[in-house]
XYZ file of C-alpha atoms in Angstrom:
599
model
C 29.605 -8.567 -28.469
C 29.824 -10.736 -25.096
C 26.971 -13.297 -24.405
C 25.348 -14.340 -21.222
C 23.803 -17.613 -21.078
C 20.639 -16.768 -18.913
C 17.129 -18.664 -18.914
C 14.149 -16.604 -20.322
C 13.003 -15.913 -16.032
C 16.823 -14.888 -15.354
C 17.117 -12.722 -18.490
C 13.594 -10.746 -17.555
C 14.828 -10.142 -14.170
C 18.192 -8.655 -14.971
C 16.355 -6.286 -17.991
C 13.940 -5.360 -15.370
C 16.504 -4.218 -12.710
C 18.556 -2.154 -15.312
C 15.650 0.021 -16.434
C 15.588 3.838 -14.956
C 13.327 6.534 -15.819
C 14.706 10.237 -16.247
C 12.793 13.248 -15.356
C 13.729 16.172 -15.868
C 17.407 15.176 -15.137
C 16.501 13.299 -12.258
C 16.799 9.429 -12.877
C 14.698 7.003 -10.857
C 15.220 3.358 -10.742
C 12.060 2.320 -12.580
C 10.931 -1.444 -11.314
C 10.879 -0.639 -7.770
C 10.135 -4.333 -7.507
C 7.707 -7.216 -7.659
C 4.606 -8.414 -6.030
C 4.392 -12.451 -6.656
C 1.819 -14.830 -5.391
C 3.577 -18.511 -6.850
C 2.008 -21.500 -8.541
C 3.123 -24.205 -10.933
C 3.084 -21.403 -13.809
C 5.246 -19.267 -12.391
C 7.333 -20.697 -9.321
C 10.177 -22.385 -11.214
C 10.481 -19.850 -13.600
C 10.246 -16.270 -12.363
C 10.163 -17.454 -9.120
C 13.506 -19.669 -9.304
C 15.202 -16.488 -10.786
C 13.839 -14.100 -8.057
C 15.223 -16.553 -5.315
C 18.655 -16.723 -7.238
C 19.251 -12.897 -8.037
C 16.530 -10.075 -7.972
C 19.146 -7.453 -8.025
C 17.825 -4.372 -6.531
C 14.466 -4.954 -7.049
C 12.240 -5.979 -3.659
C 9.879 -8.613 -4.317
C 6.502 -8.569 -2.574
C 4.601 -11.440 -1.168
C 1.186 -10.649 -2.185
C -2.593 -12.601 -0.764
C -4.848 -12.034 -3.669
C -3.583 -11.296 -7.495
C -6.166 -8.721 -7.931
C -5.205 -7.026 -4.615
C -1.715 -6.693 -5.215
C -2.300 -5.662 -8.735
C -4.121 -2.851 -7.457
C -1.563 -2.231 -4.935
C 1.173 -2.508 -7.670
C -1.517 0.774 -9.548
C -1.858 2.212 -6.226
C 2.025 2.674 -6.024
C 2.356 4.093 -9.916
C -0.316 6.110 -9.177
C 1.185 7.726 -6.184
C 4.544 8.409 -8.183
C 3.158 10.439 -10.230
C 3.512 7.121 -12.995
C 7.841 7.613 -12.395
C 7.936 4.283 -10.902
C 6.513 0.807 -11.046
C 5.970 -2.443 -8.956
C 5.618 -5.556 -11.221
C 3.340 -8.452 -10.957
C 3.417 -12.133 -11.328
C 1.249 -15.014 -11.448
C 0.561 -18.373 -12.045
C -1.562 -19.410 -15.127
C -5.373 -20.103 -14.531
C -7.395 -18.515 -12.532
C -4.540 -16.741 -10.890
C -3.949 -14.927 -13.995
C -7.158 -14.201 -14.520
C -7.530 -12.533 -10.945
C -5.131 -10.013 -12.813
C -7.268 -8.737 -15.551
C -9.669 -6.157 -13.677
C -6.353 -4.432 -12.087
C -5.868 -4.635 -15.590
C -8.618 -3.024 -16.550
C -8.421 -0.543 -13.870
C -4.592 0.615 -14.861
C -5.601 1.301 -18.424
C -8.944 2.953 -18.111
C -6.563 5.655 -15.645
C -3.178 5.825 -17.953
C -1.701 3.726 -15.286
C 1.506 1.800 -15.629
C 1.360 -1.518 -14.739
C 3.285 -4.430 -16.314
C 1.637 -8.271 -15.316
C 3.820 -11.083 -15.694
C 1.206 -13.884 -15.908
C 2.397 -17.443 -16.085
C 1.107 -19.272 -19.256
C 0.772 -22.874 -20.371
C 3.190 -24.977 -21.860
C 4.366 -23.364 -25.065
C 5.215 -26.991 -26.531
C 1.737 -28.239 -26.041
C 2.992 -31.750 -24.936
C 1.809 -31.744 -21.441
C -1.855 -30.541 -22.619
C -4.028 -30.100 -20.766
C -2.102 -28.775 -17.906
C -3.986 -28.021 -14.442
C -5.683 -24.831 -14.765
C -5.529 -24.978 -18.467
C -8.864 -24.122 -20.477
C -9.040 -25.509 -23.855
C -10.622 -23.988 -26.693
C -11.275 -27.080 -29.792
C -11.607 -24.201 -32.616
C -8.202 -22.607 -31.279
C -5.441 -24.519 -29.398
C -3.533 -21.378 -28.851
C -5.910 -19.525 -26.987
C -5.773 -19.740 -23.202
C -6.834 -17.799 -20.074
C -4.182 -14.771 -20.829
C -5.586 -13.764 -23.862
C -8.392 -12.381 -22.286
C -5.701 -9.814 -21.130
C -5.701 -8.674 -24.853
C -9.016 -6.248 -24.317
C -7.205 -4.444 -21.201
C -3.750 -4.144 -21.993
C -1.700 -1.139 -23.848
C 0.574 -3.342 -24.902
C 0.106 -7.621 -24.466
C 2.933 -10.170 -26.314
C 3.257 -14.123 -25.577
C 6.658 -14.821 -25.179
C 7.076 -18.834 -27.023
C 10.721 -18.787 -27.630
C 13.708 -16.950 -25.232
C 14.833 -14.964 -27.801
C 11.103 -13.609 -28.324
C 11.560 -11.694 -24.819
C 14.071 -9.343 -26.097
C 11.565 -7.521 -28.643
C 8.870 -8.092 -26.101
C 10.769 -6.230 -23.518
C 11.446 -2.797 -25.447
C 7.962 -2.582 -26.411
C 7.093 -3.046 -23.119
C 8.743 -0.422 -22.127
C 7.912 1.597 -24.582
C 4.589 1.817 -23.575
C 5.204 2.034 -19.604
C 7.009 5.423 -20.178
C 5.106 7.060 -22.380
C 2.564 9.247 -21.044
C 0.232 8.923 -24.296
C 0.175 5.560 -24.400
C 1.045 4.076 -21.137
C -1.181 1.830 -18.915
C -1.241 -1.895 -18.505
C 1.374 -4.082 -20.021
C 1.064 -8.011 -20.478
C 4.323 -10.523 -21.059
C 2.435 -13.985 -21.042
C 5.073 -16.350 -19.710
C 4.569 -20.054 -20.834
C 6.087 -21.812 -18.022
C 8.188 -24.466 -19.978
C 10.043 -21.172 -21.692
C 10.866 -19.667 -18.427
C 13.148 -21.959 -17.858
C 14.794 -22.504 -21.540
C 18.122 -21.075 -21.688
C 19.867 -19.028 -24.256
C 22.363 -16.883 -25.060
C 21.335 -13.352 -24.502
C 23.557 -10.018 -25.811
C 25.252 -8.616 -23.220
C 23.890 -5.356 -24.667
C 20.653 -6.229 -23.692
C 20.952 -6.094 -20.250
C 23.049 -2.951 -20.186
C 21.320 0.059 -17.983
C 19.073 1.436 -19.740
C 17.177 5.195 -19.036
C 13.372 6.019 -20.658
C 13.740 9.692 -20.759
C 10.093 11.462 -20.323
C 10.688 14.372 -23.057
C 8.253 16.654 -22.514
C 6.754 17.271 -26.257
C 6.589 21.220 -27.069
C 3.328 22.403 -29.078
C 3.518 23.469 -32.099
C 3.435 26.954 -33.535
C 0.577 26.152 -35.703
C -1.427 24.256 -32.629
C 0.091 26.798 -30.188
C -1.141 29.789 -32.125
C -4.574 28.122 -32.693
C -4.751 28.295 -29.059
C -4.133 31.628 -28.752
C -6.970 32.961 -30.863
C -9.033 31.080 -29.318
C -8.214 31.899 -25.558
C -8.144 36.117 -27.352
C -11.448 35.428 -28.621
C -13.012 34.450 -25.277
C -14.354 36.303 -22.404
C -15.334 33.475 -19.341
C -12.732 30.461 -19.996
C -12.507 27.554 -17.320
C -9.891 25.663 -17.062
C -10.404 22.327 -16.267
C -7.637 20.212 -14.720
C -6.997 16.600 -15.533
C -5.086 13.480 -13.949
C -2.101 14.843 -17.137
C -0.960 17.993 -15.035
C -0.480 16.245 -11.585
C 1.827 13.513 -13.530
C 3.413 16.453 -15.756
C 3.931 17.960 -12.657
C 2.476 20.997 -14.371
C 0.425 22.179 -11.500
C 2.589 25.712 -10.655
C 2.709 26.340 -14.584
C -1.301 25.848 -14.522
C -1.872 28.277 -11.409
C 0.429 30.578 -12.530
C -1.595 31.097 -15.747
C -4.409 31.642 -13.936
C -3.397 33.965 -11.647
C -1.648 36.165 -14.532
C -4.919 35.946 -16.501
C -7.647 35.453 -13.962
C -9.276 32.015 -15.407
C -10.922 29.963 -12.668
C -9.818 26.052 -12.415
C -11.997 23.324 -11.827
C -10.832 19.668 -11.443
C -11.340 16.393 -12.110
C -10.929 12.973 -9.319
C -7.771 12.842 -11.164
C -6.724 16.042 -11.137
C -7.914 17.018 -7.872
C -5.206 17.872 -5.205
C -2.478 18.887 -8.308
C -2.967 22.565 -6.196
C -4.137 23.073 -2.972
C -8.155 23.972 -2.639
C -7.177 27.118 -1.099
C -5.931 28.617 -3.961
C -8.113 31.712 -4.914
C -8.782 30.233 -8.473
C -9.289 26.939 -7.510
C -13.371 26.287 -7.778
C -13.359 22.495 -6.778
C -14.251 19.215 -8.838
C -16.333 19.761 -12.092
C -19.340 18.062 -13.503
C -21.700 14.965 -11.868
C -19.999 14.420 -9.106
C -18.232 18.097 -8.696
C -19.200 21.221 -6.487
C -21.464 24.413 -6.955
C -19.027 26.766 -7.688
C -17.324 24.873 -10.272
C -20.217 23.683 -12.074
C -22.020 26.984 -11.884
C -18.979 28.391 -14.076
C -19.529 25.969 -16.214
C -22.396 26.509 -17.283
C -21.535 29.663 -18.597
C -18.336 29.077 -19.740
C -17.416 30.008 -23.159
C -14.374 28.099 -23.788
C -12.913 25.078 -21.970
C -9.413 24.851 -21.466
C -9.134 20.762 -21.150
C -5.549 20.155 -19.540
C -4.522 16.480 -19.534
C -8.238 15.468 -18.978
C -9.920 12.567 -21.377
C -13.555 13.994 -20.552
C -15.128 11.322 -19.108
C -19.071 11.073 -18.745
C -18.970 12.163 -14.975
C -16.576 15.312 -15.962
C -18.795 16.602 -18.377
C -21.999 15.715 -16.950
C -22.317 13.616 -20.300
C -22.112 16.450 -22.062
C -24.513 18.465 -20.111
C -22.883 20.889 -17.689
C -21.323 23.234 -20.706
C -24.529 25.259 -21.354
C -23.096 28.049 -23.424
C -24.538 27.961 -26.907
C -21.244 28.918 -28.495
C -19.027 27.279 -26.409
C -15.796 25.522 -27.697
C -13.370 23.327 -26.558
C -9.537 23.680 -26.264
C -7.485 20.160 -25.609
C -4.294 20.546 -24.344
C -2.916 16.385 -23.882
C 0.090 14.400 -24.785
C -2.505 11.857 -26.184
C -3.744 12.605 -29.634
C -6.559 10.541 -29.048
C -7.441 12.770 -26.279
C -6.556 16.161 -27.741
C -9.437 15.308 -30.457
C -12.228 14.577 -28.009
C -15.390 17.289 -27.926
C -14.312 18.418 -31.446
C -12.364 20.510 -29.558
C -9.277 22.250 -30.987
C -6.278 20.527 -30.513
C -3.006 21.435 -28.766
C -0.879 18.209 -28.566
C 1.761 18.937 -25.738
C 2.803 18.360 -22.316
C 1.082 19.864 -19.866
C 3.694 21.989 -18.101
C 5.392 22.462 -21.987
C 1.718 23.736 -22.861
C 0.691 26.285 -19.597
C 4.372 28.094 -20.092
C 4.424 28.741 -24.066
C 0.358 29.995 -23.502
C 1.297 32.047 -20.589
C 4.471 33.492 -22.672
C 2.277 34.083 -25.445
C -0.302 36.052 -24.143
C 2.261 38.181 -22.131
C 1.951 41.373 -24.064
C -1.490 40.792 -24.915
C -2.948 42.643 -22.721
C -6.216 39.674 -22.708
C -7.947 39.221 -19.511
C -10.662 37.092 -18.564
C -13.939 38.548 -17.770
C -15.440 36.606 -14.713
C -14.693 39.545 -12.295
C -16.482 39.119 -9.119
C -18.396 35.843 -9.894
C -15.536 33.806 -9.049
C -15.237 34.880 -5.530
C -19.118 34.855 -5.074
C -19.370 31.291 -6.689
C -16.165 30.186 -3.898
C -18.564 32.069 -0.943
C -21.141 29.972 -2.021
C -19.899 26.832 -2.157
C -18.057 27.382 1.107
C -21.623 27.956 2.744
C -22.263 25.053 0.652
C -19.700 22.605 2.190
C -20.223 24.145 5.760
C -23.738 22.740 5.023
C -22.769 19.168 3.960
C -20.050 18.793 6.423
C -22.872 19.789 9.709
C -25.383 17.451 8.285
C -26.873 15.913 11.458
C -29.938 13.616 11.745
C -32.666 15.117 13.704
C -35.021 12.680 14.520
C -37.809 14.314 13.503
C -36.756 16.918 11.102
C -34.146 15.305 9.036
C -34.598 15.221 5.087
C -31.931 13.227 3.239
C -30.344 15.219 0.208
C -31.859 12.525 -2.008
C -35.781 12.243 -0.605
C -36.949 8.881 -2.288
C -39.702 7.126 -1.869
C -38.030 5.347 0.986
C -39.944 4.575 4.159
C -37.599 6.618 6.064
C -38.448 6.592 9.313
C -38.683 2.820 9.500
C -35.024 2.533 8.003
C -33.415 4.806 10.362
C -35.515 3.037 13.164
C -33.923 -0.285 12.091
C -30.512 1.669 11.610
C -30.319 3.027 15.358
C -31.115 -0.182 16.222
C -28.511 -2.500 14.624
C -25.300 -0.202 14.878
C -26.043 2.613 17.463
C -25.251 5.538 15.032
C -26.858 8.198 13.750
C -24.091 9.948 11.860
C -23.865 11.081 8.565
C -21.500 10.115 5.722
C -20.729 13.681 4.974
C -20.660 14.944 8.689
C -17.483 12.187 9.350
C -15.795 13.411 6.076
C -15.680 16.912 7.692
C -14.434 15.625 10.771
C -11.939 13.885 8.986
C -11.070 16.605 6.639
C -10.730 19.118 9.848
C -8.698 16.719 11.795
C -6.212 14.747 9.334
C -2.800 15.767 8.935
C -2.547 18.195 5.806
C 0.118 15.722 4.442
C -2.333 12.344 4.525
C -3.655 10.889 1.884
C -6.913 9.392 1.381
C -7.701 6.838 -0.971
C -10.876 6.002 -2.555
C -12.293 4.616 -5.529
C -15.977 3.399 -5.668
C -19.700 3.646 -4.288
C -20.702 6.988 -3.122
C -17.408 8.344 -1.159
C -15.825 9.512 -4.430
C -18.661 12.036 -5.087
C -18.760 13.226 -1.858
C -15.048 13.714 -1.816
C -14.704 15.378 -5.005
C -17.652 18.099 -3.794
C -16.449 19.061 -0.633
C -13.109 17.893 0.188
C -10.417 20.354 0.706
C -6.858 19.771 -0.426
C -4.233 21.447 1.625
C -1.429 19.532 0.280
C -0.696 18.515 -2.776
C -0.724 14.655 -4.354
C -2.852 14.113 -1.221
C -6.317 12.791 -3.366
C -5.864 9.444 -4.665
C -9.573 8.455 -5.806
C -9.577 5.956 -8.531
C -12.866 7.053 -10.457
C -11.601 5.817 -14.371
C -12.965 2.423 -13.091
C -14.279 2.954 -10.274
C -13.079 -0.214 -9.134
C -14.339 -1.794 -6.349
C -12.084 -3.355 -4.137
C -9.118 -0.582 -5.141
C -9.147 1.278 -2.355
C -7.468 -1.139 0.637
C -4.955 -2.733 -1.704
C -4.124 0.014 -3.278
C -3.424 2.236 -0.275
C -0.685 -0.469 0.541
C 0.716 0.778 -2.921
C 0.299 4.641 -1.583
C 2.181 4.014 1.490
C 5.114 1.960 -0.551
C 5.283 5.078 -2.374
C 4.781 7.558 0.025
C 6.531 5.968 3.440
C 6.426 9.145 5.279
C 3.001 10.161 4.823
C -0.053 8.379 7.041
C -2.737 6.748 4.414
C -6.361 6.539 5.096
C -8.482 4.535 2.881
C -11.801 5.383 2.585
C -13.738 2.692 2.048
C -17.971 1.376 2.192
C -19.011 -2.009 3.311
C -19.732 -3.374 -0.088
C -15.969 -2.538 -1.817
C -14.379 -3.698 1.918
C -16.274 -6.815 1.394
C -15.462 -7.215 -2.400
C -11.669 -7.247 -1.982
C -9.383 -6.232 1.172
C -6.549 -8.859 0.862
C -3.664 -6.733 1.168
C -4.190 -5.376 4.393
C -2.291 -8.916 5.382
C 0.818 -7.928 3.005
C 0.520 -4.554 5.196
C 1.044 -6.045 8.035
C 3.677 -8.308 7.105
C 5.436 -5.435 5.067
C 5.219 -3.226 8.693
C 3.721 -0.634 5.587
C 0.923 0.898 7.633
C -2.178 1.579 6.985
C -5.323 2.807 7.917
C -8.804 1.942 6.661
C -11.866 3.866 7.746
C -15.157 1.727 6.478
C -18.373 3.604 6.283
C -20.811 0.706 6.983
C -24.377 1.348 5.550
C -25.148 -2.234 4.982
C -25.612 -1.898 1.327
C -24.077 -1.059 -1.877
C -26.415 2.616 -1.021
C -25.142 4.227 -4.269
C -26.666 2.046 -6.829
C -29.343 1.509 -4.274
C -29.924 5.754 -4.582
C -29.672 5.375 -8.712
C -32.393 2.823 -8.868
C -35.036 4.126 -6.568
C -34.452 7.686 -7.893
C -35.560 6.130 -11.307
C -38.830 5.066 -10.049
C -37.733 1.495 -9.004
C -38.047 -0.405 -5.306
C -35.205 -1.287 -3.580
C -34.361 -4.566 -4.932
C -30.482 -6.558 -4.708
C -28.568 -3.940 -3.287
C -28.979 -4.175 0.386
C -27.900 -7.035 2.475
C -30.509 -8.713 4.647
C -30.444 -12.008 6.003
C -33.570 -13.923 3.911
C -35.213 -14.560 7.360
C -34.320 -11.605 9.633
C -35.285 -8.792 7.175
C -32.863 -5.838 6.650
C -30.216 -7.049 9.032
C -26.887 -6.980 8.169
C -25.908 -11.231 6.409
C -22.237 -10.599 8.610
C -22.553 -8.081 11.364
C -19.938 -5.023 10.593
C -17.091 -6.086 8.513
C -14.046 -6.339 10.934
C -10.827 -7.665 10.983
C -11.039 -9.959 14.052
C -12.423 -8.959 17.341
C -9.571 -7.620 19.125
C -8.551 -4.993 15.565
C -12.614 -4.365 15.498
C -12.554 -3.448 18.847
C -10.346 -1.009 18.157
C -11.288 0.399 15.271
C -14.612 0.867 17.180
C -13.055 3.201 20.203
C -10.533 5.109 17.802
C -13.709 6.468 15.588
C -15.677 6.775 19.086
C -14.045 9.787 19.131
C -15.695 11.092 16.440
C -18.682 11.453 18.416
C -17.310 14.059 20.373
C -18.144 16.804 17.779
C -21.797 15.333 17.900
C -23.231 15.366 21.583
C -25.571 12.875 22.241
C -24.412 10.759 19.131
C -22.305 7.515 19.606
C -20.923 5.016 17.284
C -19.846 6.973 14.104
C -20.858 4.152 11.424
C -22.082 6.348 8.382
C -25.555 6.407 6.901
C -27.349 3.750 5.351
C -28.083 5.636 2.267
C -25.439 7.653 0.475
C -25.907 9.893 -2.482
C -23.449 10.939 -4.966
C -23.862 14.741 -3.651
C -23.904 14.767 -0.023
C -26.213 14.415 2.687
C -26.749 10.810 4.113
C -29.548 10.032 6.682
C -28.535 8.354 9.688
């Protein structure tokens, strides 16, 4: 067996570029490449190997390591978890800029793999710059705080370590159980140690996604219990958009007449038009699916992990006998609800059910409801989408003890708007190409968007609601569009994510990766503003005054620069149009997860 005498930097880059990811046949090149931002941890290690050869792999200059981590999830994300854009830091705090895109990747079975510098492995130097030192542990530094948001996190202290380290990384990134966010600590004195790698090692290498077949015993378990009901509801998860399971899913319904409700992740996996389709399910979902769910007798979870907001925490499935049917590659998944388990693939799972029942003869027994919930809701959205403020008249969907009509007095006055939230999403929604996709994550857009937003593509929704991570939705729509090149991406965003974290819209513009951000400025984080005086409390911390000038806005309206703000400013002018008499189109001051905004 040849040997190729590589340092630990040079050997990771040359595994990396020789990993591919088969789908169905199809193979993919699976590092598309790397986002970097370089310090002394990292710069000449990785980054000294990058400069020298980084094979096929593009590497990224990114502004802020949480932004282009997002980014990096953004991009996964958008291919359907078939590709993947690394990330490296430095050690310190630019590591530790790293762990919420962590956080964010794991809590939504996103691949992400974070090459974080690390401090000297030999200890001599100690203490580096940047180092924190721990006197019960001298081992312990900034990285291992990666530990509680990673699938898989290693600490590479010799060269020979990284082969191990590798495969297991790996492992994890391509499986659709287990995947999510992947760790390699990098010490920087062991980036640069050389050694003599197999040959073998760097070879190219293809992750096959085998798409696991349930079995008889689980499948027929499944069976009875879909026989034994008379209203199922599907519900659709994040699992049968990545499966790419979504024509197995509507098939099944439309042989056996079983509505579909979704989740944020499994939203846009088939168009809203579809007859079955009855919208997003639970807090933040629509009428029509949550009024079938309340009488639903068994639920038919498809790649879904049942969060709190899908369930209503365990509120919205009112039937006194109802059960649970778990259809996930995950077993930790399949388990959840004490539901019975069917531990398959998604697409693998919809085909052997549909074949099953075949001769059966079983029907569901919604008849006409499901049509008269989809009129309803329709009226419903119709509704939400012409909410204007009538000066006079108007009643926000969530009537607090707010002194309204001095807040929307102050409003008018500071940004010249009196248009809704939920009246620009309908604009938007009307006017957008079908093939655009909007990305959102946190605050009060995501419920909004999961009520009334209609699909009429597919893999168009990209809302981030595992974390609900502010500062996602920017950075990561710079992922979208690396992913998606062809299609335009609008980022939905409020004032208080835009303000968290918006870095990457520099690496857009240097990438020529365009994007385009519409900010919904209510001068206040207005969501958790809504949850606290809805529970009997003032407003208090989550509007942004000056001290000395009352409710005024601390900055003016986020912008980025006079001339792009400018702008921004005459392209949404034309939003007005659709609302005589109305002018600037800055949304309300105080969104609700379900709708209506005042202002």
């Amino acid at each position: 067996m040849g040997k190729l005498r590589l340092t630990t930097a040079q050997a990771l880059v040359k595994f990396l570029d020789n990993q591919y990811l088969e789908v169905d046949g199809v193979e993919l090149k699976f590092v598309k490449g790397i986002f970097a931002i370089f310090g002394h941890g990292n710069v000449l290690g990785l980054g000294q190997a990058l400069e020298q050869d980084s094979g096929d792999m593009r590497v990224y200059q990114g502004r802020n390591e949480q932004g282009m981590a997002h980014a990096a999830t953004g991009f996964a994300r958008q291919a359907l978890r078939r590709q993947i854009i690394a990330c490296t830091s430095s050690i310190g705090p630019g590591a530790a800029n790293m762990i919420t895109a962590a956080g964010t990747a794991s809590a939504n079975r996103i691949p992400l793999l974070l090459l974080p510098g690390d401090v000297f492995a030999t200890r001599q130097p100690d203490p580096v710059l940047q180092q924190i030192e721990q006197s019960y542990d001298l081992s312990i530094s900034t990285n291992d705080a990666f530990r509680a948001v990673s699938k898989y996190w290693d600490r590479i202290t010799r060269p020979e370590q990284l082969m191990s380290a590798c495969i297991n990384a790996m492992r994890v990134l391509t499986d659709p159980a287990e995947t999510g966010a992947v760790t390699l600590c990098l010490p920087q004195d062991v980036q640069g140690e050389a050694w003599d790698y197999p040959e073998s090692f760097f070879a190219r290498r293809v992750h096959r996604l085998d798409r696991r077949p349930a079995s008889a015993a689980q499948l027929a378990d499944a069976v009875a219990a879909i026989k034994a009901s008379r209203k199922p509801l599907i519900v659709c998860g994040g699992g049968v958009k990545y499966s790419g399971a979504g024509e197995a899913l509507s098939r099944f319904a439309e042989r056996y007449g079983v509505p579909f409700a979704e989740t944020q992740a499994g939203k846009g996996t088939v168009v809203s038009s579809h007859p079955l389709n009855v919208g997003g399910v639970g807090e933040t979902g629509c009428l029509a699916a949550n009024l079938l769910a309340k009488e639903a007798d068994l639920v038919i979870g498809v790649g879904t992990r049942f969060s709190d907001f899908t369930t209503a925490s365990k509120w919205i499935f009112q039937h006194p006998e109802v059960r649970f049917l778990n259809i996930n590659v995950s077993n930790f998944d399949a388990w959840k609800l004490d539901g019975i388990a069917m531990l398959a693939d998604a697409r693998e799972a919809m085909t052997a059910l549909d074949a099953a029942l075949a001769d059966s003869g079983w029907q569901a027994g919604w008849g006409a409801q499901i049509e008269s919930v989809q009129s309803r809701q329709l009226k419903e959205t119709q509704r939400v989408y012409q909410a204007v403020w009538q000066e006079k008249s108007f009643v926000p969907e969530i009537d607090d003890h707010l002194d309204r009509e001095s807040v929307y007095r102050e409003f008018r006055q500071i940004t010249d708007s009196t248009l809704t939230q939920s009246s620009v999403l309908g604009v938007l929604n009307e006017t957008l190409p079908a093939e655009a996709v909007i990305v959102a994550a946190a605050g009060s857009l995501p419920g909004d968007l999961q009520r009334v937003w209609r699909n009429r593509a597919e893999n168009t929704y990209h809302v981030e609601y595992g974390y609900s991570c502010m500062g996602y939705e920017v950075n990561a729509a710079l992922g979208v569009k690396l992913a998606q090149p062809q299609s335009e991406v609008y980022s939905l965003v409020g004032d208080g994510s835009f303000m968290m974290l918006h870095s990457e819209l520099v690496t857009s513009l240097q990438e020529r990766a365009k994007i385009n951000v519409v900010l919904f400025d209510n001068m206040a984080n207005g969501c958790i503003n809504n949850l606290q005086m809805e529970h009997g409390m003032d407003s208090f911390g989550t509007e942004f005054p000056l001290p000395s000038a009352g409710n005024r806005p601390a900055a003016g309206r986020p912008g980025a620069g006079g001339l792009r703000h400018h702008r921004r400013r005459l392209r949404l002018q034309n939003l007005a149009r659709h609302y005589p008499g109305r002018t600037a189109p800055c949304a309300g001051r105080r969104p609700s997860r379900n709708g209506q905004h005042p202002d």
